[in-house]
Tab-separated table of C-alpha atoms in Angstrom:
chain	number	residue	atom	x	y	z
A	246	MET	CA	91.307	-30.159	-183.269
A	247	LYS	CA	93.204	-31.988	-185.983
A	248	ARG	CA	91.243	-32.426	-189.219
A	249	THR	CA	91.452	-34.826	-192.126
A	250	VAL	CA	91.261	-32.905	-195.385
A	251	VAL	CA	90.848	-34.536	-198.812
A	252	VAL	CA	91.767	-32.374	-201.814
A	253	ALA	CA	90.248	-33.954	-204.952
A	254	PRO	CA	90.083	-31.500	-207.892
A	255	ASP	CA	90.034	-31.915	-211.649
A	256	SER	CA	92.650	-30.185	-213.776
A	257	TYR	CA	92.219	-26.543	-214.751
A	258	LYS	CA	92.199	-27.265	-218.472
A	259	GLY	CA	95.226	-25.800	-220.220
A	260	THR	CA	96.279	-23.950	-217.052
A	261	ALA	CA	97.215	-26.401	-214.304
A	262	ARG	CA	97.295	-30.163	-214.002
A	263	ALA	CA	95.117	-31.818	-211.383
A	264	VAL	CA	98.218	-32.841	-209.420
A	265	GLU	CA	99.422	-29.216	-209.371
A	266	VAL	CA	95.981	-27.945	-208.376
A	267	ALA	CA	95.682	-30.397	-205.481
A	268	GLU	CA	99.190	-29.805	-204.193
A	269	SER	CA	98.863	-26.011	-204.354
A	270	ILE	CA	95.568	-25.989	-202.451
A	271	ALA	CA	97.020	-28.438	-199.923
A	272	ALA	CA	100.124	-26.256	-199.417
A	273	GLY	CA	97.910	-23.231	-198.764
A	274	TRP	CA	95.884	-25.163	-196.212
A	275	ARG	CA	98.983	-26.458	-194.434
A	276	SER	CA	100.393	-22.926	-194.198
A	277	VAL	CA	97.563	-22.198	-191.743
A	278	ARG	CA	96.946	-25.651	-190.197
A	279	PRO	CA	100.226	-27.564	-190.451
A	280	ASP	CA	99.126	-30.427	-188.181
A	281	ASP	CA	96.110	-31.472	-190.264
A	282	ASP	CA	96.144	-34.688	-192.262
A	283	VAL	CA	95.858	-33.327	-195.807
A	284	ARG	CA	95.443	-35.952	-198.567
A	285	CYS	CA	95.806	-35.090	-202.244
A	286	VAL	CA	93.659	-37.231	-204.554
A	287	PRO	CA	93.907	-35.551	-208.000
A	288	MET	CA	90.869	-36.454	-210.105
A	289	ALA	CA	89.904	-36.561	-213.801
A	290	ASP	CA	86.734	-37.220	-215.793
A	291	GLY	CA	88.155	-38.989	-218.799
A	292	GLY	CA	89.938	-35.948	-220.200
A	293	GLU	CA	93.265	-34.324	-219.442
A	294	GLY	CA	94.932	-35.845	-216.382
A	295	THR	CA	93.304	-39.277	-216.554
A	296	LEU	CA	96.610	-41.068	-217.148
A	297	GLU	CA	98.189	-39.352	-214.164
A	298	ALA	CA	95.226	-40.303	-211.971
A	299	PHE	CA	95.457	-43.970	-212.974
A	300	GLU	CA	99.220	-43.916	-212.540
A	301	ARG	CA	98.896	-42.687	-208.939
A	302	ALA	CA	96.325	-45.386	-208.233
A	303	HIS	CA	98.514	-48.189	-209.619
A	304	PRO	CA	102.123	-48.068	-208.321
A	305	GLY	CA	103.163	-50.819	-210.773
A	306	ALA	CA	101.871	-48.959	-213.839
A	307	GLN	CA	104.325	-48.431	-216.703
A	308	ARG	CA	104.431	-45.490	-219.077
A	309	MET	CA	104.700	-46.809	-222.639
A	310	PRO	CA	106.094	-44.135	-224.987
A	311	VAL	CA	104.530	-43.769	-228.438
A	312	ALA	CA	105.002	-41.261	-231.268
A	313	VAL	CA	101.770	-40.394	-233.090
A	314	SER	CA	100.406	-38.004	-235.683
A	315	GLY	CA	98.835	-35.168	-233.746
A	316	PRO	CA	95.495	-33.565	-234.684
A	317	ASP	CA	97.311	-31.284	-237.152
A	318	ASP	CA	99.683	-34.016	-238.471
A	319	ARG	CA	102.661	-32.831	-236.442
A	320	ARG	CA	104.511	-35.548	-234.533
A	321	VAL	CA	103.441	-35.871	-230.900
A	322	ASP	CA	105.528	-37.788	-228.386
A	323	ALA	CA	102.910	-39.268	-226.080
A	324	TYR	CA	102.485	-42.339	-223.921
A	325	TRP	CA	99.876	-44.829	-222.843
A	326	LEU	CA	99.739	-46.569	-219.491
A	327	LEU	CA	100.130	-50.300	-218.927
A	328	LEU	CA	98.395	-51.604	-215.801
A	329	PRO	CA	99.852	-55.031	-214.915
A	330	ASP	CA	96.657	-56.918	-214.070
A	331	ILE	CA	97.581	-60.244	-212.457
A	332	GLY	CA	96.949	-63.261	-214.677
A	333	THR	CA	96.103	-61.246	-217.789
A	334	GLY	CA	97.831	-59.432	-220.632
A	335	GLY	CA	97.273	-56.202	-218.745
A	336	THR	CA	95.085	-53.164	-219.254
A	337	GLY	CA	96.116	-50.343	-221.553
A	338	VAL	CA	94.899	-46.853	-220.612
A	339	VAL	CA	94.963	-44.449	-223.545
A	340	GLU	CA	94.107	-40.746	-223.330
A	341	LEU	CA	92.785	-38.870	-226.351
A	342	ALA	CA	93.812	-35.498	-224.894
A	343	GLY	CA	97.488	-36.429	-225.077
A	344	THR	CA	97.345	-37.768	-228.627
A	345	SER	CA	94.574	-35.920	-230.496
A	346	GLY	CA	93.700	-33.199	-227.986
A	347	ILE	CA	92.839	-29.559	-228.539
A	348	THR	CA	95.768	-28.354	-226.415
A	349	LEU	CA	98.158	-29.883	-228.996
A	350	LEU	CA	97.070	-27.427	-231.676
A	351	HIS	CA	98.853	-24.156	-232.385
A	352	ARG	CA	95.596	-22.897	-233.893
A	353	LEU	CA	92.124	-24.378	-234.218
A	354	LEU	CA	91.492	-26.495	-237.319
A	355	PRO	CA	87.699	-26.953	-237.355
A	356	LEU	CA	87.501	-29.112	-240.481
A	357	GLU	CA	91.016	-30.557	-240.704
A	358	ALA	CA	91.818	-31.749	-237.155
A	359	HIS	CA	91.513	-35.515	-236.646
A	360	THR	CA	91.816	-38.448	-234.251
A	361	VAL	CA	94.432	-40.491	-236.115
A	362	GLY	CA	96.958	-40.178	-233.283
A	363	PHE	CA	94.514	-41.553	-230.732
A	364	GLY	CA	93.993	-44.602	-232.926
A	365	GLN	CA	97.734	-45.023	-233.379
A	366	ALA	CA	98.241	-45.089	-229.606
A	367	VAL	CA	95.448	-47.660	-229.216
A	368	ARG	CA	97.034	-49.745	-231.958
A	369	ALA	CA	100.348	-49.635	-230.113
A	370	ALA	CA	98.661	-50.883	-226.941
A	371	LEU	CA	97.047	-53.741	-228.833
A	372	ALA	CA	100.379	-54.622	-230.423
A	373	ALA	CA	101.915	-54.797	-226.939
A	374	GLY	CA	99.448	-57.530	-226.044
A	375	VAL	CA	97.007	-55.823	-223.666
A	376	ASP	CA	93.727	-57.724	-223.377
A	377	ARG	CA	91.667	-54.821	-222.050
A	378	LEU	CA	91.519	-51.107	-222.897
A	379	VAL	CA	90.411	-48.096	-220.915
A	380	LEU	CA	89.925	-45.156	-223.272
A	381	ALA	CA	89.703	-41.600	-221.924
A	382	ILE	CA	88.230	-39.398	-224.637
A	383	GLY	CA	87.866	-35.890	-223.209
A	384	GLY	CA	89.574	-32.844	-224.714
A	385	SER	CA	89.276	-33.641	-228.424
A	386	ALA	CA	90.511	-31.164	-231.034
A	387	SER	CA	88.317	-32.434	-233.853
A	388	THR	CA	84.806	-33.192	-235.055
A	389	ASP	CA	85.767	-36.077	-237.308
A	390	GLY	CA	83.333	-38.599	-235.799
A	391	GLY	CA	86.269	-40.786	-234.774
A	392	ALA	CA	87.037	-41.512	-238.422
A	393	GLY	CA	90.753	-40.969	-237.873
A	394	PHE	CA	90.708	-43.391	-234.956
A	395	LEU	CA	89.106	-46.084	-237.128
A	396	THR	CA	91.526	-45.620	-240.028
A	397	ALA	CA	94.501	-45.914	-237.668
A	398	LEU	CA	93.122	-49.328	-236.629
A	399	GLY	CA	92.834	-50.441	-240.255
A	400	ALA	CA	89.423	-49.253	-241.485
A	401	ARG	CA	89.329	-47.918	-245.035
A	402	LEU	CA	87.179	-44.860	-245.760
A	403	LEU	CA	87.128	-44.471	-249.531
A	404	ASP	CA	85.757	-41.902	-252.012
A	405	HIS	CA	83.940	-42.725	-255.265
A	406	ASP	CA	87.289	-43.418	-256.963
A	407	GLY	CA	88.349	-45.876	-254.278
A	408	ARG	CA	90.885	-43.520	-252.732
A	409	PRO	CA	91.212	-42.806	-249.004
A	410	VAL	CA	89.491	-39.524	-248.045
A	411	GLN	CA	91.431	-36.799	-246.280
A	412	PRO	CA	91.473	-36.833	-242.471
A	413	GLY	CA	89.187	-34.600	-240.443
A	414	ASN	CA	85.582	-33.530	-240.778
A	415	ALA	CA	86.290	-32.141	-244.252
A	416	GLY	CA	86.825	-35.643	-245.626
A	417	LEU	CA	83.662	-37.202	-244.219
A	418	ALA	CA	81.414	-35.832	-246.956
A	419	GLU	CA	83.549	-37.545	-249.609
A	420	ILE	CA	83.156	-41.063	-248.193
A	421	ALA	CA	81.407	-43.452	-250.570
A	422	GLN	CA	82.514	-46.738	-249.033
A	423	VAL	CA	83.283	-47.914	-245.488
A	424	ASP	CA	85.488	-51.026	-245.466
A	425	LEU	CA	85.842	-52.453	-241.973
A	426	GLY	CA	87.371	-55.743	-243.083
A	427	PRO	CA	90.943	-54.789	-242.039
A	428	LEU	CA	89.773	-53.170	-238.757
A	429	LEU	CA	91.568	-54.614	-235.725
A	430	PRO	CA	89.169	-56.308	-233.282
A	431	LEU	CA	88.579	-55.404	-229.650
A	432	PRO	CA	90.952	-56.995	-227.152
A	433	PRO	CA	89.644	-60.143	-225.420
A	434	ARG	CA	88.376	-58.339	-222.312
A	435	GLY	CA	86.948	-55.487	-224.329
A	436	ALA	CA	87.300	-51.713	-224.179
A	437	VAL	CA	85.588	-49.261	-221.857
A	438	VAL	CA	85.243	-45.590	-222.741
A	439	LEU	CA	85.489	-42.979	-219.983
A	440	SER	CA	83.170	-40.097	-220.793
A	441	ASP	CA	80.546	-38.002	-219.034
A	442	VAL	CA	79.155	-36.534	-222.246
A	443	THR	CA	75.643	-37.786	-223.058
A	444	ASN	CA	75.050	-35.852	-226.281
A	445	PRO	CA	74.037	-37.625	-229.475
A	446	LEU	CA	76.178	-37.363	-232.592
A	447	VAL	CA	74.042	-34.969	-234.618
A	448	GLY	CA	71.170	-32.538	-234.161
A	449	ARG	CA	70.639	-29.541	-231.878
A	450	ARG	CA	72.363	-31.365	-228.980
A	451	GLY	CA	74.974	-33.005	-231.192
A	452	ALA	CA	78.736	-32.697	-231.473
A	453	VAL	CA	78.703	-29.778	-233.917
A	454	ALA	CA	75.910	-27.741	-232.307
A	455	VAL	CA	77.176	-28.011	-228.721
A	456	PHE	CA	80.918	-28.537	-228.932
A	457	GLY	CA	81.726	-27.249	-232.424
A	458	PRO	CA	82.323	-23.615	-231.425
A	459	GLN	CA	85.103	-24.542	-228.992
A	460	LYS	CA	86.806	-26.433	-231.842
A	461	GLY	CA	86.530	-23.491	-234.222
A	462	ILE	CA	83.300	-24.387	-236.053
A	463	GLU	CA	81.808	-20.913	-236.254
A	464	THR	CA	78.972	-19.296	-238.199
A	465	GLY	CA	79.101	-20.410	-241.800
A	466	LEU	CA	80.748	-23.757	-241.099
A	467	GLU	CA	78.115	-25.428	-238.931
A	468	ARG	CA	75.898	-26.652	-241.733
A	469	ARG	CA	78.809	-28.097	-243.702
A	470	ALA	CA	80.310	-29.852	-240.644
A	471	GLU	CA	76.933	-31.214	-239.518
A	472	SER	CA	76.108	-32.531	-242.988
A	473	ALA	CA	79.472	-34.300	-243.262
A	474	LEU	CA	79.080	-35.876	-239.837
A	475	ALA	CA	75.535	-37.035	-240.623
A	476	HIS	CA	76.739	-38.589	-243.905
A	477	PHE	CA	79.459	-40.514	-242.071
A	478	ALA	CA	76.980	-41.578	-239.387
A	479	GLU	CA	74.648	-43.038	-241.978
A	480	LEU	CA	77.369	-45.086	-243.675
A	481	LEU	CA	79.038	-46.320	-240.488
A	482	GLY	CA	75.652	-47.003	-238.853
A	483	GLU	CA	74.621	-49.152	-241.810
A	484	ALA	CA	77.897	-51.104	-241.598
A	485	THR	CA	77.850	-51.703	-237.847
A	486	GLY	CA	74.425	-50.987	-236.424
A	487	ALA	CA	75.821	-48.186	-234.245
A	488	ASP	CA	73.221	-45.589	-233.266
A	489	PRO	CA	74.184	-41.936	-233.812
A	490	ASN	CA	71.344	-40.892	-231.532
A	491	ALA	CA	72.627	-42.912	-228.586
A	492	ALA	CA	73.718	-41.016	-225.485
A	493	GLY	CA	77.422	-40.284	-225.716
A	494	ALA	CA	77.736	-40.743	-229.479
A	495	GLY	CA	78.649	-37.064	-229.747
A	496	ALA	CA	81.457	-37.245	-227.182
A	497	ALA	CA	84.878	-36.073	-228.343
A	498	GLY	CA	83.620	-34.704	-231.644
A	499	GLY	CA	81.825	-37.967	-232.420
A	500	THR	CA	84.634	-40.308	-231.360
A	501	GLY	CA	82.110	-41.838	-228.971
A	502	PHE	CA	80.110	-42.981	-232.013
A	503	ALA	CA	83.132	-44.586	-233.668
A	504	LEU	CA	84.029	-46.384	-230.453
A	505	SER	CA	80.508	-47.776	-230.090
A	506	ALA	CA	80.709	-48.938	-233.700
A	507	TRP	CA	83.959	-50.716	-232.772
A	508	GLY	CA	82.144	-52.427	-229.887
A	509	ALA	CA	83.412	-50.497	-226.869
A	510	THR	CA	81.169	-49.819	-223.882
A	511	THR	CA	80.923	-46.557	-221.926
A	512	ALA	CA	81.331	-45.740	-218.236
A	513	SER	CA	81.073	-42.432	-216.377
A	514	GLY	CA	84.543	-40.954	-216.552
A	515	ALA	CA	84.698	-39.223	-213.184
A	516	ALA	CA	83.025	-42.141	-211.380
A	517	ALA	CA	85.381	-44.681	-212.932
A	518	VAL	CA	88.445	-42.657	-211.964
A	519	ALA	CA	87.068	-42.240	-208.425
A	520	ASP	CA	86.704	-46.006	-208.132
A	521	GLU	CA	90.264	-46.558	-209.346
A	522	LEU	CA	91.609	-44.057	-206.800
A	523	GLY	CA	89.596	-45.472	-203.889
A	524	LEU	CA	88.155	-42.007	-203.330
A	525	ALA	CA	85.206	-43.233	-201.266
A	526	ALA	CA	87.579	-44.674	-198.644
A	527	HIS	CA	89.343	-41.305	-198.307
A	528	LEU	CA	86.041	-39.455	-198.040
A	529	GLY	CA	84.836	-41.858	-195.376
A	530	VAL	CA	87.323	-40.398	-192.879
A	531	ALA	CA	87.323	-36.788	-194.111
A	532	ASP	CA	86.246	-33.741	-192.141
A	533	VAL	CA	86.733	-31.399	-195.080
A	534	VAL	CA	86.692	-32.121	-198.807
A	535	ILE	CA	87.961	-29.627	-201.371
A	536	THR	CA	87.262	-30.086	-205.074
A	537	GLY	CA	87.305	-27.870	-208.142
A	538	GLU	CA	87.843	-27.303	-211.844
A	539	GLY	CA	88.850	-24.499	-214.165
A	540	SER	CA	85.344	-23.344	-215.043
A	541	TYR	CA	82.318	-24.306	-212.994
A	542	ASP	CA	79.284	-23.961	-215.257
A	543	ALA	CA	75.955	-25.549	-216.183
A	544	GLN	CA	77.703	-28.730	-217.393
A	545	SER	CA	79.442	-29.237	-214.048
A	546	GLU	CA	76.309	-30.795	-212.537
A	547	ALA	CA	76.204	-33.485	-215.239
A	548	GLY	CA	78.583	-35.906	-213.507
A	549	LYS	CA	81.690	-33.725	-213.695
A	550	VAL	CA	84.343	-34.017	-210.987
A	551	PRO	CA	83.106	-31.287	-208.576
A	552	SER	CA	79.521	-32.553	-208.453
A	553	LEU	CA	80.610	-36.190	-208.187
A	554	VAL	CA	83.055	-35.477	-205.346
A	555	ARG	CA	80.475	-33.321	-203.545
A	556	ASP	CA	77.775	-36.003	-203.797
A	557	LEU	CA	80.136	-38.808	-202.706
A	558	ALA	CA	81.279	-36.707	-199.754
A	559	HIS	CA	77.751	-35.964	-198.651
A	560	SER	CA	76.891	-39.653	-198.884
A	561	ALA	CA	80.006	-40.823	-197.054
A	562	ARG	CA	79.889	-38.552	-194.015
A	563	ALA	CA	82.747	-38.673	-191.564
A	564	VAL	CA	82.327	-40.831	-188.476
A	565	ARG	CA	83.696	-39.260	-185.323
A	566	PRO	CA	83.506	-40.541	-181.709
A	567	GLY	CA	79.969	-40.164	-180.396
A	568	ALA	CA	78.499	-38.444	-183.450
A	569	LEU	CA	77.893	-38.644	-187.167
A	570	VAL	CA	79.262	-35.420	-188.627
A	571	PRO	CA	78.552	-34.235	-192.166
A	572	VAL	CA	81.594	-33.592	-194.307
A	573	SER	CA	82.147	-29.951	-195.203
A	574	VAL	CA	82.647	-29.595	-198.961
A	575	ALA	CA	84.348	-26.634	-200.605
A	576	LEU	CA	84.642	-25.687	-204.289
A	577	VAL	CA	87.602	-23.840	-205.790
A	578	ALA	CA	87.086	-22.875	-209.421
A	579	GLY	CA	88.972	-20.631	-211.795
A	580	ARG	CA	85.723	-18.914	-212.678
A	581	PHE	CA	82.010	-19.355	-212.064
A	582	GLY	CA	79.879	-19.617	-215.176
A	583	ALA	CA	76.986	-20.673	-212.983
A	584	ALA	CA	76.140	-20.296	-209.306
A	585	PRO	CA	77.674	-23.159	-207.258
A	586	ARG	CA	75.104	-25.537	-205.811
A	587	GLY	CA	75.331	-27.712	-202.726
A	588	PHE	CA	78.765	-26.597	-201.517
A	589	ASP	CA	79.429	-25.300	-198.012
A	590	HIS	CA	81.974	-22.846	-199.350
A	591	ALA	CA	82.995	-21.702	-202.831
A	592	LEU	CA	85.963	-19.604	-203.994
A	593	GLU	CA	86.574	-18.199	-207.460
A	594	LEU	CA	90.192	-17.595	-208.394
A	595	ALA	CA	89.209	-14.806	-210.796
A	596	ALA	CA	87.670	-12.946	-207.863
A	597	LEU	CA	90.672	-13.561	-205.613
A	598	ALA	CA	93.135	-12.426	-208.273
A	599	GLY	CA	91.113	-9.449	-209.499
A	600	GLY	CA	90.343	-10.894	-212.931
A	601	VAL	CA	90.451	-13.959	-215.138
A	602	ASP	CA	93.725	-12.956	-216.814
A	603	ALA	CA	95.484	-12.491	-213.485
A	604	ALA	CA	94.228	-15.820	-212.232
A	605	THR	CA	95.238	-17.770	-215.330
A	606	SER	CA	98.663	-16.140	-215.550
A	607	ASP	CA	99.651	-17.433	-212.088
A	608	PRO	CA	97.103	-20.096	-211.093
A	609	LEU	CA	99.244	-21.908	-208.551
A	610	ARG	CA	99.685	-18.728	-206.530
A	611	TRP	CA	95.915	-18.202	-206.319
A	612	LEU	CA	95.215	-21.871	-205.645
A	613	HIS	CA	97.617	-21.616	-202.698
A	614	GLU	CA	95.731	-18.513	-201.558
A	615	ALA	CA	92.423	-20.328	-201.889
A	616	GLY	CA	93.730	-23.153	-199.714
A	617	ARG	CA	94.942	-20.673	-197.122
A	618	ARG	CA	91.603	-18.899	-197.013
A	619	LEU	CA	89.647	-22.118	-196.688
A	620	ALA	CA	91.872	-23.243	-193.784
A	621	SER	CA	91.131	-19.930	-192.077
A	622	SER	CA	87.379	-20.155	-192.628
A	623	PRO	CA	84.831	-21.856	-190.332
A	624	LEU	CA	84.357	-24.958	-192.506
């Protein structure tokens, strides 16, 4: 019997783009069941791949090239996406991962990396006349509290001598004055931040404690980085009323806090992308749904792509003549850092390939193999 299969994975961070993941799994499935209706719906959660997901959902979208200062000051040739909303100035979609992301670094810079480039891209979108912004903030390289973003939009962060402080977390401790007078305002229809991180800015669940190690903040640096971030939070909070303890303030090394101080609102990244892609409509006719990400771990159940797709699929169910049939949902992950929950089938590429290194060195091969195996299984 012919099946409708929806392949809706996230990217495998730093290894394979969501589009590549979906197409490789789909090709593996078709190698066994060539007559099935296999639909690729690459997903994202506000990090890497968000621009591509929005671009696929909006055929009239335009890539707008922009050169920015990367997280280590090197030039980065990036782009933002212009969505031509009828009767408006359009929506600008800007991705932090492509402008100030960790994959842009040659080596980690725990105290020096910054978000200036992200702010420069947002400034370019505002200059182009967009009247709404969608800001995807996953994949940050820094823990600068979004200070670089604010300075790129005109804010002045000054030391006791009235001089601009250096970019990055290292400069936050030197701030004596926050001047937001020159800061560009929000566009008329506002800005929405795509993020599934609910951590506060500081404390044991804050940006430094939870996400600092992946950005290079190791033993001996935590106290310094946390103190600098807390100092910045106090000054910016006094100037704007932004709450460093609010859920999501710690997203993207504290960029979530700076964005809330600017006046932006927050939406669930994966859910917002799913809405843009019309994922629910695809799931409503699916017999099999395949999702995945590079590393399935404890955080995956907190609104990440696999758990969102699984839950939407279970809610949708596929209607077939004479019966209501539950959708079968499969997970394909590079590695399992936690036991998969709620999936009918789960495959780990590291296990298929005989190790993590083998899987990451040729991910598309093993994604194809995963698709082939799933097509051969009794899903």
